[in-house]
């Protein structure tokens, strides 16, 4: 049984790296799940030699050993940290975009409210002036009563 490293020095790996630099931003955001690729990852470099390896035998017989070793694999740790970093970058960018939309909505709402306030203040001033004028007219049109009568 031939096992391969997830980050081995094969020609397909180097061509994948060249292809990855040519991918668009959207494709870069989609990270393949290496855990779903199966348990064909090599857990140690001596497993490629074909020599009887107790770790390899345990891996073939029991999946729990492979899962336990998978977490300690430096390549796997690096992959997970890169995957997490990429997710964080995407999440941060989305949060920044949401914040921009939110702030622009707040600014437009503030402008609308300010315009509405200005119109209402103008209306208050007009109505106050009209009220004062009507009161004066009312006083002037009342018949004067003579106390001497």
mmCIF file of N, CA and C in Angstrom:
data_model
loop_
_atom_site.group_PDB
_atom_site.id
_atom_site.type_symbol
_atom_site.label_atom_id
_atom_site.label_comp_id
_atom_site.label_asym_id
_atom_site.label_seq_id
_atom_site.Cartn_x
_atom_site.Cartn_y
_atom_site.Cartn_z
ATOM 1 N N UNK A 1 0.847 -1.174 0.000
ATOM 2 C CA UNK A 1 0.000 0.000 0.000
ATOM 3 C C UNK A 1 0.892 1.236 0.000
ATOM 4 N N UNK A 2 0.703 2.127 -0.939
ATOM 5 C CA UNK A 2 1.534 3.327 -1.050
ATOM 6 C C UNK A 2 0.789 4.518 -0.472
ATOM 7 N N UNK A 3 1.427 5.183 0.471
ATOM 8 C CA UNK A 3 0.813 6.352 1.099
ATOM 9 C C UNK A 3 1.579 7.592 0.673
ATOM 10 N N UNK A 4 0.862 8.720 0.596
ATOM 11 C CA UNK A 4 1.507 9.960 0.188
ATOM 12 C C UNK A 4 1.311 11.013 1.255
ATOM 13 N N UNK A 5 2.227 11.927 1.306
ATOM 14 C CA UNK A 5 2.110 13.069 2.207
ATOM 15 C C UNK A 5 1.207 14.104 1.560
ATOM 16 N N UNK A 6 0.446 14.841 2.357
ATOM 17 C CA UNK A 6 -0.400 15.869 1.771
ATOM 18 C C UNK A 6 0.396 17.011 1.164
ATOM 19 N N UNK A 7 1.617 17.213 1.647
ATOM 20 C CA UNK A 7 2.434 18.299 1.122
ATOM 21 C C UNK A 7 3.734 17.723 0.581
ATOM 22 N N UNK A 8 3.661 16.629 -0.178
ATOM 23 C CA UNK A 8 4.848 15.948 -0.681
ATOM 24 C C UNK A 8 5.495 16.716 -1.813
ATOM 25 N N UNK A 9 6.686 16.277 -2.206
ATOM 26 C CA UNK A 9 7.423 16.953 -3.270
ATOM 27 C C UNK A 9 7.133 16.287 -4.607
ATOM 28 N N UNK A 10 5.908 16.199 -4.997
ATOM 29 C CA UNK A 10 5.562 15.595 -6.269
ATOM 30 C C UNK A 10 5.359 16.685 -7.301
ATOM 31 N N UNK A 11 5.369 16.304 -8.566
ATOM 32 C CA UNK A 11 5.207 17.300 -9.627
ATOM 33 C C UNK A 11 3.799 17.866 -9.616
ATOM 34 N N UNK A 12 2.813 17.072 -9.221
ATOM 35 C CA UNK A 12 1.448 17.595 -9.170
ATOM 36 C C UNK A 12 1.322 18.664 -8.102
ATOM 37 N N UNK A 13 2.090 18.518 -7.043
ATOM 38 C CA UNK A 13 2.055 19.530 -5.983
ATOM 39 C C UNK A 13 2.633 20.844 -6.473
ATOM 40 N N UNK A 14 3.746 20.793 -7.205
ATOM 41 C CA UNK A 14 4.354 22.030 -7.693
ATOM 42 C C UNK A 14 3.487 22.672 -8.766
ATOM 43 N N UNK A 15 2.856 21.858 -9.619
ATOM 44 C CA UNK A 15 1.975 22.448 -10.625
ATOM 45 C C UNK A 15 0.735 23.024 -9.963
ATOM 46 N N UNK A 16 0.293 22.428 -8.860
ATOM 47 C CA UNK A 16 -0.859 22.960 -8.120
ATOM 48 C C UNK A 16 -0.519 24.316 -7.529
ATOM 49 N N UNK A 17 0.729 24.469 -7.042
ATOM 50 C CA UNK A 17 1.148 25.754 -6.478
ATOM 51 C C UNK A 17 1.162 26.824 -7.564
ATOM 52 N N UNK A 18 1.654 26.464 -8.763
ATOM 53 C CA UNK A 18 1.669 27.430 -9.861
ATOM 54 C C UNK A 18 0.249 27.816 -10.234
ATOM 55 N N UNK A 19 -0.645 26.826 -10.279
ATOM 56 C CA UNK A 19 -2.038 27.080 -10.640
ATOM 57 C C UNK A 19 -2.723 27.919 -9.576
ATOM 58 N N UNK A 20 -2.360 27.705 -8.336
ATOM 59 C CA UNK A 20 -3.006 28.416 -7.231
ATOM 60 C C UNK A 20 -2.717 29.908 -7.295
ATOM 61 N N UNK A 21 -1.530 30.289 -7.770
ATOM 62 C CA UNK A 21 -1.219 31.712 -7.867
ATOM 63 C C UNK A 21 -2.019 32.372 -8.974
ATOM 64 N N UNK A 22 -2.490 31.591 -9.938
ATOM 65 C CA UNK A 22 -3.256 32.144 -11.043
ATOM 66 C C UNK A 22 -4.750 32.192 -10.745
ATOM 67 N N UNK A 23 -5.193 31.613 -9.646
ATOM 68 C CA UNK A 23 -6.611 31.576 -9.323
ATOM 69 C C UNK A 23 -7.108 32.954 -8.918
ATOM 70 N N UNK A 24 -8.403 33.156 -9.100
ATOM 71 C CA UNK A 24 -8.995 34.435 -8.702
ATOM 72 C C UNK A 24 -9.186 34.468 -7.193
ATOM 73 N N UNK A 25 -9.557 35.653 -6.692
ATOM 74 C CA UNK A 25 -9.764 35.813 -5.253
ATOM 75 C C UNK A 25 -10.879 34.910 -4.751
ATOM 76 N N UNK A 26 -11.931 34.756 -5.546
ATOM 77 C CA UNK A 26 -13.044 33.913 -5.112
ATOM 78 C C UNK A 26 -12.600 32.467 -4.935
ATOM 79 N N UNK A 27 -11.764 31.991 -5.858
ATOM 80 C CA UNK A 27 -11.297 30.621 -5.753
ATOM 81 C C UNK A 27 -10.361 30.448 -4.570
ATOM 82 N N UNK A 28 -9.628 31.505 -4.234
ATOM 83 C CA UNK A 28 -8.720 31.429 -3.092
ATOM 84 C C UNK A 28 -9.491 31.334 -1.788
ATOM 85 N N UNK A 29 -10.689 31.905 -1.762
ATOM 86 C CA UNK A 29 -11.475 31.878 -0.538
ATOM 87 C C UNK A 29 -12.023 30.490 -0.250
ATOM 88 N N UNK A 30 -12.125 29.657 -1.283
ATOM 89 C CA UNK A 30 -12.645 28.310 -1.093
ATOM 90 C C UNK A 30 -11.478 27.380 -0.786
ATOM 91 N N UNK A 31 -11.427 26.909 0.448
ATOM 92 C CA UNK A 31 -10.323 26.072 0.896
ATOM 93 C C UNK A 31 -10.788 24.624 0.893
ATOM 94 N N UNK A 32 -10.066 23.717 0.200
ATOM 95 C CA UNK A 32 -10.475 22.314 0.206
ATOM 96 C C UNK A 32 -10.261 21.707 1.582
ATOM 97 N N UNK A 33 -11.089 20.779 1.927
ATOM 98 C CA UNK A 33 -11.006 20.141 3.231
ATOM 99 C C UNK A 33 -10.129 18.906 3.112
ATOM 100 N N UNK A 34 -8.914 18.976 3.667
ATOM 101 C CA UNK A 34 -7.974 17.860 3.552
ATOM 102 C C UNK A 34 -8.399 16.676 4.405
ATOM 103 N N UNK A 35 -9.155 16.929 5.463
ATOM 104 C CA UNK A 35 -9.589 15.828 6.314
ATOM 105 C C UNK A 35 -10.539 14.914 5.558
ATOM 106 N N UNK A 36 -11.319 15.482 4.649
ATOM 107 C CA UNK A 36 -12.273 14.698 3.884
ATOM 108 C C UNK A 36 -11.584 13.902 2.781
ATOM 109 N N UNK A 37 -10.310 14.187 2.507
ATOM 110 C CA UNK A 37 -9.586 13.504 1.448
ATOM 111 C C UNK A 37 -9.317 12.042 1.793
ATOM 112 N N UNK A 38 -9.543 11.670 3.020
ATOM 113 C CA UNK A 38 -9.337 10.279 3.410
ATOM 114 C C UNK A 38 -8.166 10.138 4.348
ATOM 115 N N UNK A 39 -7.955 8.933 4.801
ATOM 116 C CA UNK A 39 -6.863 8.699 5.745
ATOM 117 C C UNK A 39 -5.661 8.111 5.022
ATOM 118 N N UNK A 40 -5.384 8.573 3.811
ATOM 119 C CA UNK A 40 -4.233 8.074 3.067
ATOM 120 C C UNK A 40 -3.013 8.939 3.302
ATOM 121 N N UNK A 41 -3.078 9.828 4.274
ATOM 122 C CA UNK A 41 -1.929 10.675 4.593
ATOM 123 C C UNK A 41 -0.879 9.858 5.322
ATOM 124 N N UNK A 42 0.363 10.129 5.034
ATOM 125 C CA UNK A 42 1.454 9.470 5.727
ATOM 126 C C UNK A 42 1.666 10.164 7.049
ATOM 127 N N UNK A 43 1.855 9.374 8.050
ATOM 128 C CA UNK A 43 2.021 9.932 9.367
ATOM 129 C C UNK A 43 3.484 10.116 9.711
ATOM 130 N N UNK A 44 4.370 9.397 9.033
ATOM 131 C CA UNK A 44 5.796 9.580 9.265
ATOM 132 C C UNK A 44 6.529 9.328 7.956
ATOM 133 N N UNK A 45 7.744 9.849 7.857
ATOM 134 C CA UNK A 45 8.496 9.719 6.609
ATOM 135 C C UNK A 45 8.969 8.283 6.381
ATOM 136 N N UNK A 46 9.096 7.496 7.417
ATOM 137 C CA UNK A 46 9.582 6.125 7.254
ATOM 138 C C UNK A 46 8.514 5.212 6.684
ATOM 139 N N UNK A 47 7.272 5.653 6.607
ATOM 140 C CA UNK A 47 6.204 4.814 6.074
ATOM 141 C C UNK A 47 6.352 4.640 4.568
ATOM 142 N N UNK A 48 7.022 5.541 3.871
ATOM 143 C CA UNK A 48 7.205 5.436 2.434
ATOM 144 C C UNK A 48 8.227 4.360 2.061
ATOM 145 N N UNK A 49 9.027 3.926 3.007
ATOM 146 C CA UNK A 49 10.092 2.965 2.724
ATOM 147 C C UNK A 49 9.556 1.566 2.472
ATOM 148 N N UNK A 50 8.357 1.255 2.883
ATOM 149 C CA UNK A 50 7.823 -0.081 2.738
ATOM 150 C C UNK A 50 8.277 -1.001 3.848
ATOM 151 N N UNK A 51 9.008 -0.510 4.826
ATOM 152 C CA UNK A 51 9.488 -1.289 5.952
ATOM 153 C C UNK A 51 8.340 -1.449 6.932
ATOM 154 N N UNK A 52 8.304 -2.606 7.628
ATOM 155 C CA UNK A 52 7.264 -2.786 8.637
ATOM 156 C C UNK A 52 7.404 -1.704 9.686
ATOM 157 N N UNK A 53 6.371 -0.961 9.843
ATOM 158 C CA UNK A 53 6.371 0.161 10.763
ATOM 159 C C UNK A 53 5.219 -0.046 11.736
ATOM 160 N N UNK A 54 5.483 -0.061 13.036
ATOM 161 C CA UNK A 54 4.402 -0.278 13.996
ATOM 162 C C UNK A 54 3.321 0.804 13.889
ATOM 163 N N UNK A 55 3.730 2.030 13.624
ATOM 164 C CA UNK A 55 2.733 3.100 13.487
ATOM 165 C C UNK A 55 1.845 2.851 12.281
ATOM 166 N N UNK A 56 2.445 2.371 11.170
ATOM 167 C CA UNK A 56 1.683 2.104 9.963
ATOM 168 C C UNK A 56 0.715 0.960 10.203
ATOM 169 N N UNK A 57 1.176 -0.090 10.897
ATOM 170 C CA UNK A 57 0.299 -1.215 11.198
ATOM 171 C C UNK A 57 -0.865 -0.770 12.070
ATOM 172 N N UNK A 58 -0.591 0.059 13.065
ATOM 173 C CA UNK A 58 -1.662 0.548 13.931
ATOM 174 C C UNK A 58 -2.627 1.421 13.137
ATOM 175 N N UNK A 59 -2.102 2.179 12.204
ATOM 176 C CA UNK A 59 -2.946 3.053 11.399
ATOM 177 C C UNK A 59 -3.868 2.233 10.518
ATOM 178 N N UNK A 60 -3.341 1.146 9.960
ATOM 179 C CA UNK A 60 -4.165 0.307 9.099
ATOM 180 C C UNK A 60 -5.202 -0.450 9.915
ATOM 181 N N UNK A 61 -4.850 -0.853 11.127
ATOM 182 C CA UNK A 61 -5.769 -1.639 11.943
ATOM 183 C C UNK A 61 -6.765 -0.774 12.699
ATOM 184 N N UNK A 62 -6.348 0.380 13.159
ATOM 185 C CA UNK A 62 -7.235 1.212 13.965
ATOM 186 C C UNK A 62 -7.248 2.650 13.488
ATOM 187 N N UNK A 63 -8.438 3.187 13.321
ATOM 188 C CA UNK A 63 -8.572 4.552 12.829
ATOM 189 C C UNK A 63 -8.281 5.547 13.938
ATOM 190 N N UNK A 64 -8.520 5.166 15.192
ATOM 191 C CA UNK A 64 -8.344 6.099 16.304
ATOM 192 C C UNK A 64 -6.895 6.571 16.413
ATOM 193 N N UNK A 65 -5.930 5.693 16.132
ATOM 194 C CA UNK A 65 -4.527 6.082 16.176
ATOM 195 C C UNK A 65 -4.236 7.110 15.091
ATOM 196 N N UNK A 66 -4.803 6.911 13.911
ATOM 197 C CA UNK A 66 -4.575 7.844 12.813
ATOM 198 C C UNK A 66 -5.160 9.205 13.143
ATOM 199 N N UNK A 67 -6.325 9.217 13.735
ATOM 200 C CA UNK A 67 -6.941 10.496 14.086
ATOM 201 C C UNK A 67 -6.133 11.193 15.167
ATOM 202 N N UNK A 68 -5.622 10.418 16.099
ATOM 203 C CA UNK A 68 -4.840 11.015 17.171
ATOM 204 C C UNK A 68 -3.533 11.578 16.607
ATOM 205 N N UNK A 69 -2.897 10.862 15.688
ATOM 206 C CA UNK A 69 -1.643 11.320 15.087
ATOM 207 C C UNK A 69 -1.883 12.488 14.133
ATOM 208 N N UNK A 70 -3.039 12.504 13.481
ATOM 209 C CA UNK A 70 -3.311 13.532 12.486
ATOM 210 C C UNK A 70 -3.220 14.926 13.110
ATOM 211 N N UNK A 71 -3.668 15.072 14.330
ATOM 212 C CA UNK A 71 -3.634 16.360 15.002
ATOM 213 C C UNK A 71 -2.223 16.840 15.270
ATOM 214 N N UNK A 72 -1.282 15.921 15.398
ATOM 215 C CA UNK A 72 0.099 16.297 15.720
ATOM 216 C C UNK A 72 0.958 16.511 14.478
ATOM 217 N N UNK A 73 0.448 16.167 13.324
ATOM 218 C CA UNK A 73 1.213 16.283 12.088
ATOM 219 C C UNK A 73 1.482 17.762 11.792
ATOM 220 N N UNK A 74 2.754 18.172 11.662
ATOM 221 C CA UNK A 74 3.060 19.593 11.434
ATOM 222 C C UNK A 74 2.451 20.128 10.139
ATOM 223 N N UNK A 75 2.390 19.288 9.108
ATOM 224 C CA UNK A 75 1.796 19.724 7.844
ATOM 225 C C UNK A 75 0.316 20.000 8.060
ATOM 226 N N UNK A 76 -0.335 19.128 8.817
ATOM 227 C CA UNK A 76 -1.760 19.288 9.097
ATOM 228 C C UNK A 76 -2.003 20.527 9.953
ATOM 229 N N UNK A 77 -1.119 20.746 10.927
ATOM 230 C CA UNK A 77 -1.256 21.940 11.771
ATOM 231 C C UNK A 77 -1.109 23.195 10.932
ATOM 232 N N UNK A 78 -0.126 23.182 10.039
ATOM 233 C CA UNK A 78 0.085 24.349 9.175
ATOM 234 C C UNK A 78 -1.126 24.570 8.279
ATOM 235 N N UNK A 79 -1.648 23.475 7.730
ATOM 236 C CA UNK A 79 -2.830 23.576 6.870
ATOM 237 C C UNK A 79 -4.008 24.159 7.641
ATOM 238 N N UNK A 80 -4.224 23.649 8.836
ATOM 239 C CA UNK A 80 -5.348 24.146 9.642
ATOM 240 C C UNK A 80 -5.168 25.614 10.001
ATOM 241 N N UNK A 81 -3.952 26.007 10.345
ATOM 242 C CA UNK A 81 -3.729 27.412 10.702
ATOM 243 C C UNK A 81 -3.914 28.308 9.482
ATOM 244 N N UNK A 82 -3.463 27.864 8.311
ATOM 245 C CA UNK A 82 -3.681 28.650 7.096
ATOM 246 C C UNK A 82 -5.162 28.738 6.758
ATOM 247 N N UNK A 83 -5.854 27.628 6.938
ATOM 248 C CA UNK A 83 -7.296 27.609 6.674
ATOM 249 C C UNK A 83 -8.017 28.568 7.622
ATOM 250 N N UNK A 84 -7.633 28.528 8.892
ATOM 251 C CA UNK A 84 -8.241 29.420 9.884
ATOM 252 C C UNK A 84 -7.923 30.874 9.550
ATOM 253 N N UNK A 85 -6.680 31.141 9.161
ATOM 254 C CA UNK A 85 -6.265 32.492 8.797
ATOM 255 C C UNK A 85 -7.076 33.009 7.612
ATOM 256 N N UNK A 86 -7.261 32.155 6.620
ATOM 257 C CA UNK A 86 -8.047 32.541 5.449
ATOM 258 C C UNK A 86 -9.494 32.831 5.836
ATOM 259 N N UNK A 87 -10.069 31.967 6.663
ATOM 260 C CA UNK A 87 -11.455 32.191 7.118
ATOM 261 C C UNK A 87 -11.556 33.499 7.878
ATOM 262 N N UNK A 88 -10.565 33.776 8.720
ATOM 263 C CA UNK A 88 -10.574 35.020 9.492
ATOM 264 C C UNK A 88 -10.470 36.237 8.577
ATOM 265 N N UNK A 89 -9.628 36.145 7.556
ATOM 266 C CA UNK A 89 -9.499 37.265 6.617
ATOM 267 C C UNK A 89 -10.819 37.533 5.909
ATOM 268 N N UNK A 90 -11.445 36.465 5.440
ATOM 269 C CA UNK A 90 -12.727 36.605 4.744
ATOM 270 C C UNK A 90 -13.767 37.194 5.686
ATOM 271 N N UNK A 91 -13.811 36.667 6.887
ATOM 272 C CA UNK A 91 -14.777 37.153 7.872
ATOM 273 C C UNK A 91 -14.538 38.620 8.203
ATOM 274 N N UNK A 92 -13.282 39.002 8.359
ATOM 275 C CA UNK A 92 -12.955 40.400 8.670
ATOM 276 C C UNK A 92 -13.351 41.315 7.518
ATOM 277 N N UNK A 93 -13.097 40.880 6.292
ATOM 278 C CA UNK A 93 -13.472 41.693 5.130
ATOM 279 C C UNK A 93 -14.987 41.855 5.061
ATOM 280 N N UNK A 94 -15.719 40.777 5.311
ATOM 281 C CA UNK A 94 -17.180 40.862 5.301
ATOM 282 C C UNK A 94 -17.672 41.791 6.399
ATOM 283 N N UNK A 95 -17.044 41.730 7.557
ATOM 284 C CA UNK A 95 -17.440 42.610 8.663
ATOM 285 C C UNK A 95 -17.175 44.067 8.304
ATOM 286 N N UNK A 96 -16.032 44.328 7.652
ATOM 287 C CA UNK A 96 -15.741 45.706 7.231
ATOM 288 C C UNK A 96 -16.779 46.209 6.231
ATOM 289 N N UNK A 97 -17.166 45.344 5.295
ATOM 290 C CA UNK A 97 -18.171 45.743 4.307
ATOM 291 C C UNK A 97 -19.526 45.982 4.970
ATOM 292 N N UNK A 98 -19.890 45.107 5.912
ATOM 293 C CA UNK A 98 -21.159 45.312 6.633
ATOM 294 C C UNK A 98 -21.130 46.623 7.404
ATOM 295 N N UNK A 99 -19.982 46.934 8.000
ATOM 296 C CA UNK A 99 -19.854 48.177 8.767
ATOM 297 C C UNK A 99 -19.995 49.387 7.852
ATOM 298 N N UNK A 100 -19.384 49.333 6.652
ATOM 299 C CA UNK A 100 -19.511 50.442 5.709
ATOM 300 C C UNK A 100 -20.971 50.679 5.349
ATOM 301 N N UNK A 101 -21.690 49.607 5.059
ATOM 302 C CA UNK A 101 -23.112 49.727 4.716
ATOM 303 C C UNK A 101 -23.882 50.304 5.893
ATOM 304 N N UNK A 102 -23.598 49.806 7.080
ATOM 305 C CA UNK A 102 -24.289 50.268 8.283
ATOM 306 C C UNK A 102 -24.029 51.754 8.525
ATOM 307 N N UNK A 103 -22.774 52.166 8.418
ATOM 308 C CA UNK A 103 -22.415 53.570 8.661
ATOM 309 C C UNK A 103 -23.043 54.472 7.601
ATOM 310 N N UNK A 104 -23.020 54.049 6.347
ATOM 311 C CA UNK A 104 -23.629 54.883 5.301
ATOM 312 C C UNK A 104 -25.138 54.994 5.508
ATOM 313 N N UNK A 105 -25.782 53.911 5.949
ATOM 314 C CA UNK A 105 -27.213 53.973 6.273
ATOM 315 C C UNK A 105 -27.465 54.938 7.421
ATOM 316 N N UNK A 106 -26.623 54.871 8.443
ATOM 317 C CA UNK A 106 -26.776 55.796 9.572
ATOM 318 C C UNK A 106 -26.601 57.247 9.130
ATOM 319 N N UNK A 107 -25.609 57.488 8.276
ATOM 320 C CA UNK A 107 -25.372 58.855 7.809
ATOM 321 C C UNK A 107 -26.550 59.375 6.994
ATOM 322 N N UNK A 108 -27.087 58.542 6.110
ATOM 323 C CA UNK A 108 -28.230 58.989 5.308
ATOM 324 C C UNK A 108 -29.450 59.223 6.194
ATOM 325 N N UNK A 109 -29.644 58.361 7.178
ATOM 326 C CA UNK A 109 -30.769 58.545 8.115
ATOM 327 C C UNK A 109 -30.579 59.832 8.919
ATOM 328 N N UNK A 110 -29.362 60.113 9.347
ATOM 329 C CA UNK A 110 -29.079 61.342 10.096
ATOM 330 C C UNK A 110 -29.367 62.567 9.230
ATOM 331 N N UNK A 111 -28.983 62.517 7.949
ATOM 332 C CA UNK A 111 -29.259 63.633 7.043
ATOM 333 C C UNK A 111 -30.760 63.836 6.859
ATOM 334 N N UNK A 112 -31.496 62.732 6.687
ATOM 335 C CA UNK A 112 -32.956 62.829 6.548
ATOM 336 C C UNK A 112 -33.574 63.456 7.790
ATOM 337 N N UNK A 113 -33.152 63.000 8.956
ATOM 338 C CA UNK A 113 -33.700 63.535 10.204
ATOM 339 C C UNK A 113 -33.340 65.008 10.381
ATOM 340 N N UNK A 114 -32.132 65.381 9.986
ATOM 341 C CA UNK A 114 -31.717 66.789 10.088
ATOM 342 C C UNK A 114 -32.570 67.663 9.174
ATOM 343 N N UNK A 115 -32.802 67.203 7.944
ATOM 344 C CA UNK A 115 -33.653 67.953 7.012
ATOM 345 C C UNK A 115 -35.074 68.076 7.556
ATOM 346 N N UNK A 116 -35.593 66.984 8.095
ATOM 347 C CA UNK A 116 -36.934 66.991 8.680
ATOM 348 C C UNK A 116 -36.994 67.974 9.849
ATOM 349 N N UNK A 117 -35.964 67.968 10.683
ATOM 350 C CA UNK A 117 -35.874 68.900 11.823
ATOM 351 C C UNK A 117 -35.892 70.348 11.342
ATOM 352 N N UNK A 118 -35.095 70.636 10.318
ATOM 353 C CA UNK A 118 -35.032 72.002 9.786
ATOM 354 C C UNK A 118 -36.401 72.453 9.277
ATOM 355 N N UNK A 119 -37.088 71.556 8.565
ATOM 356 C CA UNK A 119 -38.423 71.893 8.055
ATOM 357 C C UNK A 119 -39.402 72.146 9.204
ATOM 358 N N UNK A 120 -39.340 71.308 10.229
ATOM 359 C CA UNK A 120 -40.246 71.478 11.370
ATOM 360 C C UNK A 120 -39.951 72.774 12.124
ATOM 361 N N UNK A 121 -38.675 73.099 12.288
ATOM 362 C CA UNK A 121 -38.324 74.356 12.966
ATOM 363 C C UNK A 121 -38.820 75.562 12.172
ATOM 364 N N UNK A 122 -38.707 75.480 10.854
ATOM 365 C CA UNK A 122 -39.210 76.566 10.006
ATOM 366 C C UNK A 122 -40.730 76.691 10.139
ATOM 367 N N UNK A 123 -41.402 75.551 10.180
ATOM 368 C CA UNK A 123 -42.864 75.551 10.336
ATOM 369 C C UNK A 123 -43.261 76.138 11.694
ATOM 370 N N UNK A 124 -42.525 75.783 12.734
ATOM 371 C CA UNK A 124 -42.801 76.323 14.078
ATOM 372 C C UNK A 124 -42.660 77.839 14.063
ATOM 373 N N UNK A 125 -41.598 78.315 13.442
ATOM 374 C CA UNK A 125 -41.365 79.762 13.374
ATOM 375 C C UNK A 125 -42.503 80.460 12.625
ATOM 376 N N UNK A 126 -42.908 79.888 11.503
ATOM 377 C CA UNK A 126 -43.998 80.468 10.711
ATOM 378 C C UNK A 126 -45.296 80.491 11.505
ATOM 379 N N UNK A 127 -45.619 79.378 12.155
ATOM 380 C CA UNK A 127 -46.868 79.302 12.927
ATOM 381 C C UNK A 127 -46.843 80.240 14.131
ATOM 382 N N UNK A 128 -45.685 80.379 14.761
ATOM 383 C CA UNK A 128 -45.569 81.300 15.901
ATOM 384 C C UNK A 128 -45.810 82.738 15.445
ATOM 385 N N UNK A 129 -45.215 83.111 14.323
ATOM 386 C CA UNK A 129 -45.420 84.459 13.779
ATOM 387 C C UNK A 129 -46.887 84.679 13.403
ATOM 388 N N UNK A 130 -47.478 83.684 12.784
ATOM 389 C CA UNK A 130 -48.895 83.796 12.398
ATOM 390 C C UNK A 130 -49.787 83.931 13.625
ATOM 391 N N UNK A 131 -49.484 83.157 14.648
ATOM 392 C CA UNK A 131 -50.257 83.211 15.893
ATOM 393 C C UNK A 131 -50.159 84.604 16.522
ATOM 394 N N UNK A 132 -48.971 85.144 16.581
ATOM 395 C CA UNK A 132 -48.768 86.483 17.146
ATOM 396 C C UNK A 132 -49.546 87.527 16.346
ATOM 397 N N UNK A 133 -49.483 87.439 15.039
ATOM 398 C CA UNK A 133 -50.185 88.381 14.177
ATOM 399 C C UNK A 133 -51.701 88.295 14.378
ATOM 400 N N UNK A 134 -52.228 87.094 14.472
ATOM 401 C CA UNK A 134 -53.669 86.906 14.676
ATOM 402 C C UNK A 134 -54.110 87.442 16.035
ATOM 403 N N UNK A 135 -53.287 87.252 17.046
ATOM 404 C CA UNK A 135 -53.639 87.790 18.369
ATOM 405 C C UNK A 135 -53.717 89.321 18.324
ATOM 406 N N UNK A 136 -52.772 89.930 17.622
ATOM 407 C CA UNK A 136 -52.790 91.392 17.499
ATOM 408 C C UNK A 136 -54.035 91.851 16.742
ATOM 409 N N UNK A 137 -54.368 91.122 15.679
ATOM 410 C CA UNK A 137 -55.566 91.471 14.909
ATOM 411 C C UNK A 137 -56.819 91.328 15.763
ATOM 412 N N UNK A 138 -56.848 90.305 16.577
ATOM 413 C CA UNK A 138 -57.999 90.072 17.448
ATOM 414 C C UNK A 138 -58.145 91.212 18.452
ATOM 415 N N UNK A 139 -57.047 91.644 19.000
ATOM 416 C CA UNK A 139 -57.078 92.749 19.969
ATOM 417 C C UNK A 139 -57.551 94.029 19.273
ATOM 418 N N UNK A 140 -57.092 94.264 18.066
ATOM 419 C CA UNK A 140 -57.446 95.480 17.339
ATOM 420 C C UNK A 140 -58.899 95.474 16.862
ATOM 421 N N UNK A 141 -59.467 94.345 16.605
ATOM 422 C CA UNK A 141 -60.834 94.291 16.080
ATOM 423 C C UNK A 141 -61.893 94.227 17.173
ATOM 424 N N UNK A 142 -61.541 94.012 18.388
ATOM 425 C CA UNK A 142 -62.519 93.979 19.481
ATOM 426 C C UNK A 142 -63.095 95.389 19.678
ATOM 427 N N UNK A 143 -64.361 95.423 19.956
ATOM 428 C CA UNK A 143 -64.920 96.751 20.248
ATOM 429 C C UNK A 143 -64.413 97.234 21.595
ATOM 430 N N UNK A 144 -64.098 98.461 21.622
ATOM 431 C CA UNK A 144 -63.590 99.033 22.866
ATOM 432 C C UNK A 144 -64.776 99.312 23.775
ATOM 433 N N UNK A 145 -64.633 98.883 24.974
ATOM 434 C CA UNK A 145 -65.704 99.133 25.943
ATOM 435 C C UNK A 145 -65.371 100.364 26.753
ATOM 436 N N UNK A 146 -66.335 101.195 26.914
ATOM 437 C CA UNK A 146 -66.122 102.400 27.719
ATOM 438 C C UNK A 146 -66.580 102.136 29.133
ATOM 439 N N UNK A 147 -65.760 102.477 30.057
ATOM 440 C CA UNK A 147 -66.123 102.312 31.464
ATOM 441 C C UNK A 147 -67.019 103.475 31.920
ATOM 442 N N UNK A 148 -67.036 104.530 31.147
ATOM 443 C CA UNK A 148 -67.802 105.713 31.508
ATOM 444 C C UNK A 148 -69.276 105.568 31.145
ATOM 445 N N UNK A 149 -69.719 104.680 30.588
ATOM 446 C CA UNK A 149 -71.057 104.487 30.078
ATOM 447 C C UNK A 149 -72.066 104.401 31.096
#
